[in-house]
Coordinates of N, CA and C in Angstrom, one line a residue:
M1 N 79.0 59.4 72.2 CA 80.2 59.2 71.4 C 81.4 59.2 72.3
D2 N 82.3 58.2 72.2 CA 83.4 58.2 73.1 C 84.5 59.2 72.7
K3 N 85.4 59.4 73.6 CA 86.4 60.4 73.5 C 87.3 60.3 72.2
E4 N 87.7 59.1 71.9 CA 88.6 58.9 70.7 C 87.8 59.2 69.4
N5 N 86.6 58.7 69.3 CA 85.8 59.0 68.1 C 85.5 60.5 68.0
F6 N 85.2 61.2 69.1 CA 85.0 62.6 69.1 C 86.2 63.3 68.5
I7 N 87.4 63.0 69.1 CA 88.6 63.7 68.7 C 88.9 63.4 67.2
N8 N 88.8 62.2 66.8 CA 89.0 61.8 65.4 C 88.1 62.5 64.4
R9 N 86.8 62.6 64.8 CA 85.8 63.3 63.9 C 86.2 64.8 63.8
W10 N 86.6 65.4 64.9 CA 87.0 66.9 64.8 C 88.3 67.1 64.0
R11 N 89.2 66.1 64.2 CA 90.5 66.2 63.4 C 90.2 66.1 61.9
A12 N 89.3 65.2 61.6 CA 89.0 65.0 60.2 C 88.3 66.3 59.6
T13 N 87.5 66.9 60.4 CA 86.8 68.1 60.0 C 87.8 69.2 59.8
A14 N 88.7 69.4 60.7 CA 89.8 70.4 60.6 C 90.6 70.2 59.4
D15 N 91.0 68.9 59.1 CA 91.8 68.6 57.9 C 91.1 68.9 56.7
E16 N 89.8 68.6 56.6 CA 89.0 68.8 55.4 C 88.9 70.3 55.1
L17 N 88.7 71.1 56.2 CA 88.7 72.6 56.0 C 90.0 73.1 55.5
R18 N 91.1 72.6 56.1 CA 92.4 73.1 55.7 C 92.7 72.8 54.2
V19 N 92.3 71.6 53.8 CA 92.5 71.2 52.4 C 91.6 72.1 51.5
Q20 N 90.4 72.3 51.9 CA 89.5 73.1 51.1 C 90.0 74.5 51.0
L21 N 90.6 75.0 52.0 CA 91.1 76.4 52.0 C 92.1 76.6 51.0
H22 N 92.9 75.6 50.6 CA 94.0 75.8 49.7 C 93.7 75.3 48.2
L23 N 92.4 75.0 47.9 CA 92.1 74.5 46.6 C 92.0 75.7 45.6
G24 N 92.3 75.4 44.4 CA 92.2 76.3 43.3 C 90.7 76.2 42.8
S25 N 90.4 77.0 41.8 CA 89.0 77.1 41.4 C 88.5 75.8 40.8
K26 N 89.3 75.1 40.0 CA 88.8 73.8 39.4 C 88.6 72.8 40.5
E27 N 89.6 72.7 41.4 CA 89.5 71.7 42.5 C 88.3 72.1 43.4
L28 N 88.0 73.4 43.5 CA 86.9 73.9 44.4 C 85.6 73.4 43.8
S29 N 85.5 73.5 42.5 CA 84.3 73.0 41.8 C 84.0 71.5 42.1
N30 N 85.1 70.8 41.9 CA 85.0 69.3 42.2 C 84.7 69.0 43.6
K31 N 85.3 69.8 44.6 CA 85.0 69.6 46.0 C 83.5 69.9 46.3
F32 N 83.0 70.9 45.7 CA 81.6 71.3 45.8 C 80.7 70.1 45.4
E33 N 81.0 69.5 44.3 CA 80.3 68.3 43.8 C 80.4 67.1 44.8
E34 N 81.6 66.9 45.3 CA 81.8 65.9 46.3 C 80.9 66.1 47.5
Q35 N 80.8 67.4 48.0 CA 80.0 67.7 49.1 C 78.5 67.5 48.8
K36 N 78.1 67.8 47.6 CA 76.7 67.6 47.2 C 76.4 66.1 47.3
K37 N 77.3 65.2 46.8 CA 77.1 63.8 46.9 C 77.0 63.3 48.3
E38 N 77.9 63.8 49.2 CA 77.9 63.5 50.6 C 76.6 63.9 51.2
I39 N 76.1 65.0 50.9 CA 74.8 65.5 51.5 C 73.7 64.6 51.0
L40 N 73.7 64.3 49.7 CA 72.7 63.4 49.1 C 72.7 62.0 49.8
N41 N 73.8 61.4 49.9 CA 73.9 60.1 50.5 C 73.5 60.1 52.0
W42 N 74.0 61.1 52.7 CA 73.7 61.2 54.1 C 72.2 61.4 54.3
S43 N 71.7 62.3 53.5 CA 70.2 62.7 53.7 C 69.3 61.4 53.4
K44 N 69.7 60.7 52.4 CA 68.9 59.4 52.1 C 69.0 58.5 53.3
E45 N 70.2 58.3 53.8 CA 70.4 57.3 54.9 C 69.6 57.8 56.1
T46 N 69.7 59.0 56.4 CA 69.1 59.6 57.6 C 67.6 59.5 57.5
R47 N 67.1 59.9 56.3 CA 65.6 59.8 56.1 C 65.1 58.4 56.2
T48 N 65.8 57.4 55.7 CA 65.5 56.0 55.8 C 65.4 55.6 57.3
S49 N 66.3 56.1 58.1 CA 66.3 55.8 59.5 C 65.1 56.3 60.2
L50 N 64.5 57.3 59.6 CA 63.3 58.0 60.3 C 62.0 57.4 59.7
E51 N 62.0 56.5 58.7 CA 60.8 56.1 58.0 C 59.7 55.5 59.0
T52 N 60.1 54.9 60.0 CA 59.2 54.2 60.9 C 58.7 55.2 62.0
E53 N 59.2 56.4 62.1 CA 58.8 57.3 63.1 C 57.6 58.1 62.6
A54 N 56.6 58.3 63.5 CA 55.4 59.0 63.1 C 55.2 60.3 63.7
S55 N 56.1 60.8 64.5 CA 55.9 62.1 65.2 C 55.9 63.2 64.2
I56 N 55.3 64.3 64.5 CA 55.2 65.5 63.6 C 56.6 65.9 63.3
A57 N 57.5 66.0 64.3 CA 58.9 66.4 64.1 C 59.6 65.5 63.1
S58 N 59.4 64.2 63.2 CA 60.0 63.2 62.3 C 59.5 63.4 60.9
V59 N 58.3 63.6 60.7 CA 57.7 63.8 59.4 C 58.3 65.1 58.8
E60 N 58.4 66.1 59.6 CA 59.0 67.4 59.1 C 60.4 67.2 58.7
M61 N 61.2 66.5 59.5 CA 62.6 66.2 59.2 C 62.7 65.4 57.9
R62 N 61.9 64.4 57.7 CA 61.9 63.6 56.5 C 61.7 64.5 55.3
T63 N 60.7 65.4 55.4 CA 60.3 66.3 54.3 C 61.5 67.3 54.0
K64 N 62.2 67.8 55.0 CA 63.3 68.7 54.8 C 64.5 67.9 54.2
L65 N 64.7 66.7 54.6 CA 65.7 65.9 54.0 C 65.4 65.6 52.5
E66 N 64.2 65.3 52.2 CA 63.8 65.1 50.8 C 64.1 66.3 50.0
E67 N 63.8 67.5 50.5 CA 64.1 68.7 49.8 C 65.6 68.9 49.5
L68 N 66.3 68.6 50.6 CA 67.8 68.6 50.5 C 68.3 67.7 49.5
E69 N 67.8 66.5 49.4 CA 68.2 65.5 48.4 C 68.0 66.0 47.0
V70 N 66.8 66.5 46.8 CA 66.5 67.0 45.4 C 67.5 68.1 45.0
Q71 N 67.8 69.0 45.9 CA 68.8 70.1 45.5 C 70.2 69.5 45.3
A72 N 70.6 68.5 46.2 CA 71.9 67.9 46.1 C 72.1 67.1 44.9
A73 N 71.0 66.6 44.4 CA 71.0 65.7 43.2 C 71.1 66.5 41.9
L74 N 71.1 67.8 41.9 CA 71.2 68.5 40.7 C 72.5 68.3 40.0
G75 N 72.5 68.4 38.7 CA 73.7 68.2 37.9 C 74.8 69.2 38.3
K76 N 76.0 68.9 37.7 CA 77.2 69.6 38.0 C 77.0 71.1 37.7
A77 N 77.4 71.9 38.6 CA 77.4 73.4 38.4 C 78.7 73.7 37.6
E78 N 78.5 74.2 36.4 CA 79.7 74.4 35.5 C 80.3 75.8 35.6
T79 N 79.5 76.8 36.1 CA 80.1 78.1 36.2 C 80.1 78.6 37.6
K80 N 80.9 79.6 37.9 CA 81.0 80.2 39.2 C 79.6 80.6 39.7
E81 N 78.8 81.2 38.8 CA 77.4 81.7 39.2 C 76.5 80.5 39.5
A82 N 76.6 79.4 38.8 CA 75.8 78.2 39.0 C 76.2 77.6 40.4
I83 N 77.5 77.6 40.7 CA 77.9 77.1 42.0 C 77.4 77.9 43.1
Q84 N 77.5 79.2 42.9 CA 77.0 80.1 44.0 C 75.5 80.0 44.2
E85 N 74.7 79.8 43.1 CA 73.3 79.6 43.2 C 72.9 78.3 43.9
Q86 N 73.6 77.2 43.5 CA 73.4 76.0 44.2 C 73.8 76.0 45.6
R87 N 74.9 76.7 45.9 CA 75.4 76.8 47.3 C 74.4 77.6 48.1
K88 N 73.8 78.7 47.6 CA 72.8 79.4 48.3 C 71.6 78.6 48.7
K89 N 71.1 77.8 47.7 CA 69.9 77.0 47.9 C 70.2 75.9 48.9
L90 N 71.4 75.3 48.7 CA 71.7 74.2 49.7 C 71.8 74.8 51.1
T91 N 72.5 75.9 51.2 CA 72.6 76.5 52.5 C 71.3 76.8 53.2
S92 N 70.4 77.3 52.4 CA 69.0 77.6 52.9 C 68.3 76.3 53.3
L93 N 68.4 75.3 52.5 CA 67.8 74.0 52.9 C 68.5 73.4 54.1
I94 N 69.8 73.5 54.2 CA 70.5 73.0 55.4 C 70.0 73.7 56.6
R95 N 69.8 75.0 56.5 CA 69.2 75.7 57.7 C 67.9 75.2 58.1
G96 N 67.0 75.0 57.1 CA 65.7 74.5 57.4 C 65.7 73.1 58.0
A97 N 66.6 72.2 57.4 CA 66.7 70.9 58.0 C 67.3 70.9 59.4
N98 N 68.2 71.8 59.6 CA 68.8 72.0 60.9 C 67.7 72.4 62.0
E99 N 66.9 73.3 61.6 CA 65.8 73.7 62.5 C 64.9 72.5 62.8
A100 N 64.6 71.7 61.8 CA 63.8 70.5 62.0 C 64.5 69.5 62.9
S101 N 65.9 69.4 62.8 CA 66.6 68.4 63.6 C 66.6 68.9 65.1
I102 N 66.6 70.2 65.3 CA 66.5 70.7 66.7 C 65.2 70.4 67.3
K103 N 64.1 70.5 66.5 CA 62.8 70.1 67.0 C 62.8 68.6 67.4
L104 N 63.4 67.9 66.5 CA 63.5 66.4 66.7 C 64.2 66.0 67.9
M105 N 65.1 66.8 68.4 CA 65.9 66.5 69.6 C 65.0 66.4 70.8
G106 N 63.8 66.9 70.7 CA 62.9 66.8 71.9 C 62.1 65.5 71.9
D107 N 62.3 64.7 70.9 CA 61.6 63.4 70.8 C 61.9 62.5 72.0
S108 N 61.0 61.7 72.4 CA 61.2 60.9 73.6 C 62.0 59.7 73.4
K109 N 62.2 59.3 72.1 CA 63.0 58.1 71.8 C 64.4 58.4 71.8
K110 N 65.2 57.7 72.5 CA 66.7 58.0 72.6 C 67.4 57.9 71.2
N111 N 67.0 56.9 70.4 CA 67.7 56.7 69.1 C 67.3 57.9 68.2
V112 N 66.1 58.4 68.3 CA 65.7 59.6 67.5 C 66.5 60.8 67.9
R113 N 66.6 61.0 69.2 CA 67.3 62.2 69.8 C 68.8 62.1 69.4
E114 N 69.4 60.9 69.4 CA 70.8 60.8 69.0 C 71.0 61.1 67.5
L115 N 70.0 60.6 66.7 CA 70.1 60.9 65.3 C 70.0 62.4 65.0
A116 N 69.1 63.0 65.7 CA 68.9 64.5 65.6 C 70.1 65.2 66.0
G117 N 70.8 64.8 67.1 CA 72.0 65.4 67.5 C 73.1 65.3 66.5
K118 N 73.3 64.1 65.9 CA 74.3 63.9 64.8 C 73.9 64.8 63.6
A119 N 72.6 64.9 63.3 CA 72.2 65.7 62.1 C 72.6 67.1 62.4
D120 N 72.3 67.6 63.6 CA 72.7 69.0 63.9 C 74.1 69.3 63.7
S121 N 75.0 68.4 64.1 CA 76.5 68.5 63.9 C 76.8 68.5 62.5
K122 N 76.2 67.6 61.7 CA 76.5 67.5 60.3 C 76.1 68.8 59.5
F123 N 74.9 69.3 59.9 CA 74.4 70.5 59.2 C 75.3 71.7 59.5
D124 N 75.8 71.7 60.7 CA 76.7 72.8 61.2 C 78.0 72.7 60.4
E125 N 78.5 71.5 60.2 CA 79.8 71.3 59.4 C 79.6 71.7 58.0
W126 N 78.5 71.3 57.4 CA 78.2 71.7 56.0 C 78.1 73.2 55.8
H127 N 77.4 73.8 56.7 CA 77.2 75.2 56.7 C 78.5 75.9 56.7
T128 N 79.4 75.5 57.5 CA 80.8 76.1 57.6 C 81.5 75.9 56.3
R129 N 81.4 74.7 55.8 CA 82.1 74.4 54.5 C 81.6 75.3 53.4
F130 N 80.3 75.5 53.3 CA 79.7 76.4 52.3 C 80.1 77.9 52.6
D131 N 80.2 78.3 53.8 CA 80.7 79.6 54.1 C 82.1 79.8 53.6
L132 N 83.0 78.8 53.7 CA 84.3 78.8 53.2 C 84.3 78.9 51.7
L133 N 83.4 78.1 51.0 CA 83.3 78.1 49.6 C 82.9 79.5 49.1
R134 N 81.9 80.1 49.8 CA 81.5 81.5 49.5 C 82.6 82.5 49.6
L135 N 83.4 82.4 50.7 CA 84.6 83.2 50.9 C 85.6 83.0 49.7
Q136 N 85.9 81.8 49.4 CA 86.9 81.5 48.4 C 86.4 82.1 47.0
M137 N 85.1 82.0 46.8 CA 84.7 82.5 45.5 C 84.6 84.0 45.4
T138 N 84.3 84.6 46.6 CA 84.2 86.1 46.7 C 85.6 86.7 46.7
L139 N 86.4 86.3 47.7 CA 87.7 86.9 47.9 C 88.8 86.3 47.1
G140 N 88.7 85.0 46.8 CA 89.7 84.2 46.2 C 89.7 84.3 44.7
A141 N 88.8 85.1 44.1 CA 88.7 85.3 42.7 C 90.1 85.7 42.1
S142 N 90.7 86.6 42.9 CA 92.1 86.9 42.6 C 92.9 86.3 43.7
D143 N 93.5 85.2 43.5 CA 94.2 84.4 44.5 C 95.2 85.3 45.2
A144 N 95.7 86.3 44.6 CA 96.8 87.1 45.2 C 96.2 88.4 45.9
S145 N 94.9 88.5 46.0 CA 94.4 89.7 46.6 C 94.8 89.7 48.1
D146 N 95.2 90.9 48.5 CA 95.6 91.1 49.9 C 94.6 90.6 50.9
E147 N 93.3 91.0 50.6 CA 92.3 90.6 51.6 C 92.1 89.1 51.7
W148 N 92.2 88.4 50.6 CA 92.1 86.9 50.6 C 93.3 86.3 51.3
I149 N 94.5 86.8 51.1 CA 95.7 86.3 51.8 C 95.6 86.5 53.3
E150 N 95.1 87.7 53.7 CA 94.9 87.9 55.1 C 93.8 87.0 55.7
K151 N 92.7 86.8 55.0 CA 91.7 86.0 55.4 C 92.1 84.5 55.6
K152 N 92.9 84.0 54.6 CA 93.4 82.7 54.7 C 94.3 82.5 55.9
E153 N 95.1 83.5 56.2 CA 95.9 83.4 57.4 C 95.1 83.3 58.7
D154 N 94.0 84.2 58.7 CA 93.1 84.1 59.9 C 92.4 82.8 60.0
L155 N 92.0 82.2 58.9 CA 91.3 80.9 58.9 C 92.2 79.8 59.3
N156 N 93.5 79.9 58.8 CA 94.5 78.9 59.2 C 94.7 78.9 60.7
K157 N 94.8 80.1 61.2 CA 95.0 80.3 62.6 C 93.9 79.7 63.4
S158 N 92.6 79.9 63.0 CA 91.5 79.3 63.7 C 91.5 77.8 63.6
I159 N 91.9 77.3 62.5 CA 92.0 75.8 62.4 C 93.1 75.3 63.2
R160 N 94.3 75.9 63.3 CA 95.4 75.5 64.1 C 95.0 75.5 65.6
N161 N 94.2 76.5 66.0 CA 93.7 76.6 67.4 C 92.8 75.4 67.7
L162 N 91.9 75.1 66.8 CA 91.1 73.9 67.0 C 91.9 72.6 67.1
E163 N 92.9 72.5 66.2 CA 93.8 71.3 66.2 C 94.6 71.3 67.5
S164 N 95.0 72.4 68.0 CA 95.7 72.5 69.3 C 94.9 72.0 70.4
K165 N 93.6 72.4 70.5 CA 92.7 72.0 71.5 C 92.5 70.5 71.4
L166 N 92.4 70.0 70.2 CA 92.2 68.5 70.0 C 93.4 67.8 70.6
G167 N 94.6 68.3 70.3 CA 95.8 67.7 70.8 C 95.8 67.6 72.3
E168 N 95.4 68.7 72.9 CA 95.4 68.8 74.4 C 94.3 67.8 74.9
M169 N 93.2 67.7 74.2 CA 92.1 66.8 74.6 C 92.5 65.4 74.7
S170 N 93.3 65.0 73.7 CA 93.7 63.6 73.6 C 94.6 63.2 74.8
Q171 N 95.2 64.2 75.5 CA 96.1 63.9 76.6 C 95.3 64.0 77.9
E172 N 94.1 64.5 77.9 CA 93.2 64.8 79.0 C 92.6 63.5 79.6
T173 N 92.5 63.5 80.9 CA 91.9 62.3 81.6 C 90.4 62.5 81.4
E174 N 89.7 61.5 81.8 CA 88.2 61.5 81.7 C 87.6 62.6 82.6
E175 N 88.2 62.9 83.7 CA 87.7 64.0 84.5 C 87.5 65.3 83.8
G176 N 88.5 65.7 83.0 CA 88.5 66.9 82.3 C 87.8 66.9 80.9
W177 N 87.3 65.7 80.6 CA 86.7 65.5 79.3 C 85.5 66.4 79.0
S178 N 84.6 66.6 79.9 CA 83.5 67.5 79.6 C 83.9 69.0 79.5
N179 N 84.9 69.4 80.2 CA 85.4 70.8 80.1 C 86.0 70.9 78.7
F180 N 86.8 70.0 78.2 CA 87.4 70.1 76.9 C 86.4 70.0 75.8
K181 N 85.3 69.3 76.0 CA 84.3 69.3 75.0 C 83.7 70.7 74.8
G182 N 83.6 71.4 75.9 CA 83.1 72.8 75.8 C 84.2 73.7 75.2
E183 N 85.5 73.4 75.4 CA 86.5 74.2 74.8 C 86.5 74.0 73.3
I184 N 86.3 72.7 72.9 CA 86.3 72.4 71.4 C 85.1 73.1 70.8
S185 N 84.0 73.1 71.5 CA 82.8 73.8 71.0 C 83.1 75.2 70.8
E186 N 83.8 75.8 71.7 CA 84.2 77.3 71.6 C 85.1 77.5 70.5
A187 N 86.1 76.6 70.3 CA 87.1 76.7 69.2 C 86.4 76.6 67.9
W188 N 85.4 75.7 67.8 CA 84.7 75.5 66.6 C 83.9 76.8 66.2
T189 N 83.3 77.4 67.3 CA 82.6 78.6 67.1 C 83.5 79.7 66.5
H190 N 84.7 79.8 66.9 CA 85.7 80.7 66.4 C 86.0 80.4 64.9
V191 N 86.1 79.1 64.6 CA 86.4 78.8 63.2 C 85.2 79.2 62.3
K192 N 84.0 78.9 62.8 CA 82.8 79.3 62.0 C 82.7 80.8 61.8
K193 N 83.0 81.5 62.9 CA 82.9 83.0 62.8 C 84.0 83.5 61.8
A194 N 85.1 82.9 61.8 CA 86.2 83.3 60.8 C 85.7 83.1 59.4
F195 N 85.0 82.0 59.2 CA 84.5 81.7 57.8 C 83.3 82.5 57.4
S196 N 82.6 83.1 58.3 CA 81.4 83.8 58.0 C 81.5 85.3 58.1
K197 N 82.6 85.8 58.5 CA 82.8 87.3 58.7 C 82.6 88.1 57.4
T198 N 83.0 87.6 56.3 CA 83.0 88.4 55.1 C 81.8 88.0 54.2
E199 N 80.9 88.9 53.9 CA 79.8 88.6 53.0 C 80.1 89.0 51.6

């Protein structure tokens, strides 16, 4: 992935997280359904890309993607409890599919390794989005709760830090590119930790 695409992908992720952070309960429900559709479409596309691969890891990955598709295709979750239940199941299936993608990274074919690397990133992103959803539903039930306000400030700070690193990266020469990729990875880890601190 070239530098420009890398930066644009991370900026889009940061923007999506910031938007999701400020959604109300009705919008949050709609956003969850959008994420399910995204997971469904991406899983189908990725599984189709693996149809001709016969390795054990490829077969396992296709199976995990099929399970993810079935869960993502469920009807709209109408209540907070239904959303939480679907979120938990999707999160569990994403973890399983992510483990399969990590095994798939050991494949000898370059195109399969690249697909597995992209899958790993996508699963990581969805896991973080669902952590944010869980936080919003747990702490944001009362939008004015002090804990939720404080947590939103922490999350915004983590997102701003990620965006700041991205801004620095766009100015960086190719020599510093690999160092900045590491810094972005570290900033992303901080964002994920901020979203997953509260159970």
